[in-house]
Tab-separated table of C-alpha atoms in Angstrom:
chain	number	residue	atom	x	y	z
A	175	UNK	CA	-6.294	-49.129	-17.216
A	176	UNK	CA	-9.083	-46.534	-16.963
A	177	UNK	CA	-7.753	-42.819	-16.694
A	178	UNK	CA	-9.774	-41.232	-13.344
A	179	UNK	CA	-10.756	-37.900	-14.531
A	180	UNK	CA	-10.859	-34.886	-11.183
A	181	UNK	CA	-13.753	-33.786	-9.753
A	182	UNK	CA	-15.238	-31.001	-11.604
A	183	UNK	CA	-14.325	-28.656	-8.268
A	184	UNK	CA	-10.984	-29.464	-8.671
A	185	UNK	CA	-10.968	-28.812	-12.305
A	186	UNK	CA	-12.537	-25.539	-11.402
A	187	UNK	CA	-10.219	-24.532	-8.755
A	188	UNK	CA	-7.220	-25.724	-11.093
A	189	UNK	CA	-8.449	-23.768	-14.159
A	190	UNK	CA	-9.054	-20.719	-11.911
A	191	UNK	CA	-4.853	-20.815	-10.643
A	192	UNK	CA	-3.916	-21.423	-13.980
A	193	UNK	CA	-5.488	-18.087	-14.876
A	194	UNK	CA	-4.359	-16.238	-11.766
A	195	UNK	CA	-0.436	-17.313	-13.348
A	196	UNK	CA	-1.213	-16.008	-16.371
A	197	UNK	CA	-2.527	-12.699	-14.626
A	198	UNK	CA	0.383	-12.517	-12.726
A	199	UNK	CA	2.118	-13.040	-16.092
A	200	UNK	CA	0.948	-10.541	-17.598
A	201	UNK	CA	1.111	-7.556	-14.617
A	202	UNK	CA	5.026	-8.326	-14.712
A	203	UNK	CA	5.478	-7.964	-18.053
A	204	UNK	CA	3.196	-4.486	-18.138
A	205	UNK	CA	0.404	-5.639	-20.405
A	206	UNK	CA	-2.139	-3.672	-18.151
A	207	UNK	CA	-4.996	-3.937	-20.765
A	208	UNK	CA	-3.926	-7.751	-21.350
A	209	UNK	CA	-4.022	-7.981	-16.899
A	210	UNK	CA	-7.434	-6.730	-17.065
A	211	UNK	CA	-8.874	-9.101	-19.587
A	212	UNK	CA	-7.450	-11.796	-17.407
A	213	UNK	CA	-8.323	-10.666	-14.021
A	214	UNK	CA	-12.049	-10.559	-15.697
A	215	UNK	CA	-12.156	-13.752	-16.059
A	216	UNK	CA	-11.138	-14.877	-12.968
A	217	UNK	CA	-14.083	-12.614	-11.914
A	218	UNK	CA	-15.866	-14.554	-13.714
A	219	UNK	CA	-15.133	-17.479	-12.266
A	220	UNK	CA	-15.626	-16.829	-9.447
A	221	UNK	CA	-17.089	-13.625	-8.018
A	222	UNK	CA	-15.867	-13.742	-4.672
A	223	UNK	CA	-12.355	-14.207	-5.986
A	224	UNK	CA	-9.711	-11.838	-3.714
A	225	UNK	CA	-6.920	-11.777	-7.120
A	226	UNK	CA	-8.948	-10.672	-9.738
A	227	UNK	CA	-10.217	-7.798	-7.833
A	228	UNK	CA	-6.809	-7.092	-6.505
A	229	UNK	CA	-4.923	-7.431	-10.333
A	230	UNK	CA	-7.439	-5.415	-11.880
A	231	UNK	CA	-6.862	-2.499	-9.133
A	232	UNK	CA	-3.539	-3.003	-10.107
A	233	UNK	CA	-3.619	-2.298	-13.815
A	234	UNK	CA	-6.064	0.001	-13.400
A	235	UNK	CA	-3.559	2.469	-11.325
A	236	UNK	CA	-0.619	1.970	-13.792
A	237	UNK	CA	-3.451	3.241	-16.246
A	238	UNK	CA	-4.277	6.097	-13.922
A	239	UNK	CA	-8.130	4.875	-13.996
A	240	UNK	CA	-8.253	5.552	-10.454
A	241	UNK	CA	-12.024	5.575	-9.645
A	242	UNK	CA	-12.120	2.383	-10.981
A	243	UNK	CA	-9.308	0.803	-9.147
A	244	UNK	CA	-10.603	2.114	-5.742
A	245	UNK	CA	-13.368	0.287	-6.953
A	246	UNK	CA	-11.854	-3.239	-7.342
A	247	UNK	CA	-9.415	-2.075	-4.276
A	248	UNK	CA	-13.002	-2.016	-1.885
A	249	UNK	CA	-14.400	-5.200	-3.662
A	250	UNK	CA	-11.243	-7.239	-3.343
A	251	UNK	CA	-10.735	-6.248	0.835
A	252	UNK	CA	-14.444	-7.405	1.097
A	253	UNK	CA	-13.172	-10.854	-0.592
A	254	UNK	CA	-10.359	-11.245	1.492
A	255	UNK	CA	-12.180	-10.836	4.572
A	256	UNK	CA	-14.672	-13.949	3.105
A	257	UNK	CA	-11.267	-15.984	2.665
A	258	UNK	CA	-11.244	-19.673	4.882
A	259	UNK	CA	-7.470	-18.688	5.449
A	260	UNK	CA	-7.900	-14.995	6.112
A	261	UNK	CA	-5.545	-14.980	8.618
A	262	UNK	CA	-2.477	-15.567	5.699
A	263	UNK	CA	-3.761	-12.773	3.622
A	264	UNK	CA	-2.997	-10.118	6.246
A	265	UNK	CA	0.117	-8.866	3.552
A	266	UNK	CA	-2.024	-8.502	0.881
A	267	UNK	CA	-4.723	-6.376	3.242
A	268	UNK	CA	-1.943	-4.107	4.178
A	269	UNK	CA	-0.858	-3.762	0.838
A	270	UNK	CA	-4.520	-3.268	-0.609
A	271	UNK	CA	-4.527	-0.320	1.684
A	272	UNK	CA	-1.298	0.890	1.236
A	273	UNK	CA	-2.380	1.339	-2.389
A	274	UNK	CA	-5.971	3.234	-1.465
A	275	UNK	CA	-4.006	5.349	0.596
A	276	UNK	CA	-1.929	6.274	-2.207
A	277	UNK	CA	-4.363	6.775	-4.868
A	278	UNK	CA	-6.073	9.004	-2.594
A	279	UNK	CA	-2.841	11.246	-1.909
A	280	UNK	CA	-2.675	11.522	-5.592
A	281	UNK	CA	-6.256	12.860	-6.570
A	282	UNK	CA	-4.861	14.910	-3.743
A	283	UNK	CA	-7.839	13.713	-1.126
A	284	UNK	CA	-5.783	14.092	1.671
A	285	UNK	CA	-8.761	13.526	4.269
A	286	UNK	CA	-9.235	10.239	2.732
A	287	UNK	CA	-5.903	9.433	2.681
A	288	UNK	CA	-5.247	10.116	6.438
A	289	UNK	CA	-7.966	8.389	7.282
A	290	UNK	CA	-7.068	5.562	5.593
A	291	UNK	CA	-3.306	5.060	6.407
A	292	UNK	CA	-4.514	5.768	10.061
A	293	UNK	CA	-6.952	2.672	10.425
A	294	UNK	CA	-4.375	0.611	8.401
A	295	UNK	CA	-1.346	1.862	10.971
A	296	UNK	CA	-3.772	0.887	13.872
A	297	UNK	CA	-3.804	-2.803	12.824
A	298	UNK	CA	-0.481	-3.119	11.872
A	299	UNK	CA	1.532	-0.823	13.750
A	300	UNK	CA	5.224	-1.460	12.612
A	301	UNK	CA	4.337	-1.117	9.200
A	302	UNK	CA	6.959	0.876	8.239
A	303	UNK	CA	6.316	1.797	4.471
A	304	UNK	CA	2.686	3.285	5.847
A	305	UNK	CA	4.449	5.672	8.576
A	306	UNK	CA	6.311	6.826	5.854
A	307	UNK	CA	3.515	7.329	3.673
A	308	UNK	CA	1.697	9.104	6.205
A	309	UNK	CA	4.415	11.098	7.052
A	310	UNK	CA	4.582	12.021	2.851
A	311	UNK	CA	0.685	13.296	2.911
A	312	UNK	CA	1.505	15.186	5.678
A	313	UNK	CA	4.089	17.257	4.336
A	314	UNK	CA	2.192	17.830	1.256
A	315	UNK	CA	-0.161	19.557	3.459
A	316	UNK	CA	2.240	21.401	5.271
A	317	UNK	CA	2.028	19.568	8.772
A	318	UNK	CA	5.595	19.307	9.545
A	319	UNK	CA	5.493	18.631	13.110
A	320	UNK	CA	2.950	15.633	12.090
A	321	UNK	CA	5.151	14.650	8.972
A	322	UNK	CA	8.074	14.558	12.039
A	323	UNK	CA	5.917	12.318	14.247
A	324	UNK	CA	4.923	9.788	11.466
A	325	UNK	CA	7.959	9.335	10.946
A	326	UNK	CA	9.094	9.055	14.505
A	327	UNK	CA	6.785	6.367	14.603
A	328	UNK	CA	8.166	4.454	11.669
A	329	UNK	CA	11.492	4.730	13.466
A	330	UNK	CA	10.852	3.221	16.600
A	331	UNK	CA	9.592	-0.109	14.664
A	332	UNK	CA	12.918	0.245	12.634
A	333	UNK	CA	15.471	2.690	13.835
A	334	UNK	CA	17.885	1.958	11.137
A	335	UNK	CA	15.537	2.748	8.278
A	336	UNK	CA	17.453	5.195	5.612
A	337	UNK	CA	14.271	6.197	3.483
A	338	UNK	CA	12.555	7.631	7.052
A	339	UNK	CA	16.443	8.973	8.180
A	340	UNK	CA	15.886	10.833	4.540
A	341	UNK	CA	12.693	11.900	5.265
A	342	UNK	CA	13.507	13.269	8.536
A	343	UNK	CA	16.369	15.558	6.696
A	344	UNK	CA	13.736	16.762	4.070
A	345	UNK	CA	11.056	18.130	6.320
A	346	UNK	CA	13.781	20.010	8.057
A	347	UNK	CA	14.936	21.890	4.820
A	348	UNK	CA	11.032	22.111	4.436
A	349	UNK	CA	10.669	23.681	8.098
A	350	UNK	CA	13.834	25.900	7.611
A	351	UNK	CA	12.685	27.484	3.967
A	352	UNK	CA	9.179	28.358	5.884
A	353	UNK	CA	10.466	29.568	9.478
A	354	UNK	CA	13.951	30.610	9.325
A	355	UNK	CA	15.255	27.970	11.877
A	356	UNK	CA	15.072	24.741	12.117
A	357	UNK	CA	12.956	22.518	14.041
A	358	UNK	CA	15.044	21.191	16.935
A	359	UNK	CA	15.948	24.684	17.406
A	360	UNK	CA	11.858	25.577	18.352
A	361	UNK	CA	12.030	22.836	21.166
A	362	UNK	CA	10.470	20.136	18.974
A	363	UNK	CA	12.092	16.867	19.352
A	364	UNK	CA	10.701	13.449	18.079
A	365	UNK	CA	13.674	11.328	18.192
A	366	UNK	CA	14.575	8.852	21.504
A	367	UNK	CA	17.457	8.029	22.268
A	368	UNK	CA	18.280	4.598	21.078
A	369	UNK	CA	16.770	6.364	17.220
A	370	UNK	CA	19.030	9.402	17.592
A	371	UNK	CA	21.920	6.954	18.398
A	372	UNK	CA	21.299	5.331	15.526
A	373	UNK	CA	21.575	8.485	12.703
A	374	UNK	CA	24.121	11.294	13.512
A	375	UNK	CA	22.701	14.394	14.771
A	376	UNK	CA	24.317	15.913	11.772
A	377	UNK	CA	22.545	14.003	9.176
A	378	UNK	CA	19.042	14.822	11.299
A	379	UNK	CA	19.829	18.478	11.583
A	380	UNK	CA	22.391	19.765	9.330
C-alpha cells in the first residue's frame, strides 16, 4: 500500500506549529535567548507570522531590550490585523497593548503610555487589568483625581475587583501625605452606589 505523503502547504503549516510549541516551550521555562532563536525562525517562515513577533517581544522585555520589543510588539499587531480569523485574536491584541503600554510606563514615557492604554480602553472597555494600569501611570505622575477615575472605571465593569479596591486605598494615603485630608473629604467622589456597596466605606477611606 503506497504511503500518501501531505501537501507541501500542509507540511509547511505543520512544521511552522511544531515550532510555535517549542517557542512556547521555551518562554515557560525562561530560556529568553533560546525563545528568541525560535521565534526567528518562525519569522522565517513565515514573515507575516503574528507568534513570532509576539514571543520575541516577549523575551525581549524579560531581557529589558525594550526598543526592540516595541519593535516586534508594532510588527506583530500589524500581523494580527492580516489574520483570516482576526476576529479570535482580539485577546492577544489587548494583551499586545497591554504590554506597549507597560514598557512605555517603564522608560517612564508616560505620554505614550496614556495614549496607548486610552485607544486600547476605547475598544475594549471592561478591560479591567488596563483601567488599572492606567490608573498606575497616573499616580506615578501625580494625577490622583485621574488615578481615582481610572479606577472608577475599572469598577463599574467589575465592582468586586480587590486589586482596584487596593488601589483605591493607596491613592488615598497618596492624596492624604500631599494635602492633609483626604479625598472624599474635598468633595471628590468617584464611587456609585452599587461599587460603594460593594467595599466598606472604611476600607475606601480609612
Amino acid at each position: 500500500m503506497k504511503v500518501l505523503s501531505l501537501p507541501s502547504n500542509l507540511k509547511k503549516l505543520y512544521t511552522h506549529w511544531a515550532n510555535l510549541q517549542q517557542v512556547q516551550k521555551l518562554y515557560a521555562n525562561k530560556d529568553w535567548y533560546g525563545c528568541i532563536e525560535g521565534s526567528n525562525k518562525l519569522i522565517e517562515q513565515m514573515r507575516n507570522d503574528f507568534f513570532g513577533f509576539y514571543y520575541r517581544g516577549l523575551a525581549n522585555v524579560e531581557l529589558k531590550q525594550f526598543d526592540e520589543a516595541i519593535s516586534d510588539f508594532e510588527v506583530s499587531l500589524v500581523n494580527l490585523e492580516q489574520n483570516r480569523f482576526p476576529a479570535v485574536m482580539q485577546d492577544y491584541k489587548r494583551d499586545v497593548n497591554y504590554r506597549v503600554t507597560w514598557v512605555f510606563r517603564f522608560q517612564r514615557k508616560y505620554s505614550e503610555a496614556l495614549e496607548r492604554i486610552s485607544s486600547t480602553l476605547i475598544e475594549f472597555p471592561h478591560y479591567v487589568g488596563g483601567h488599572k494600569l492606567k490608573a498606575d501611570i497616573y499616580e506615578d505622575l501625580g494625577e490622583l483625581e485621574n488615578s481615582l477615575s481610572a479606577i472608577e472605571a475599572g469598577l463599574e465593569s467589575e465592582p468586586e475587583n480587590s486589586e482596584l479596591s487596593e488601589n483605591i486605598s493607596g491613592v488615598e494615603e497618596v492624596f492624604k501625605f500631599h494635602f492633609g485630608s483626604s479625598i472624599k473629604s474635598r468633595g471628590i467622589s468617584f464611587l456609585n452606589v452599587s461599587i460603594a456597596s460593594s467595599i466598606s466605606s472604611n476600607e475606601m477611606f480609612s
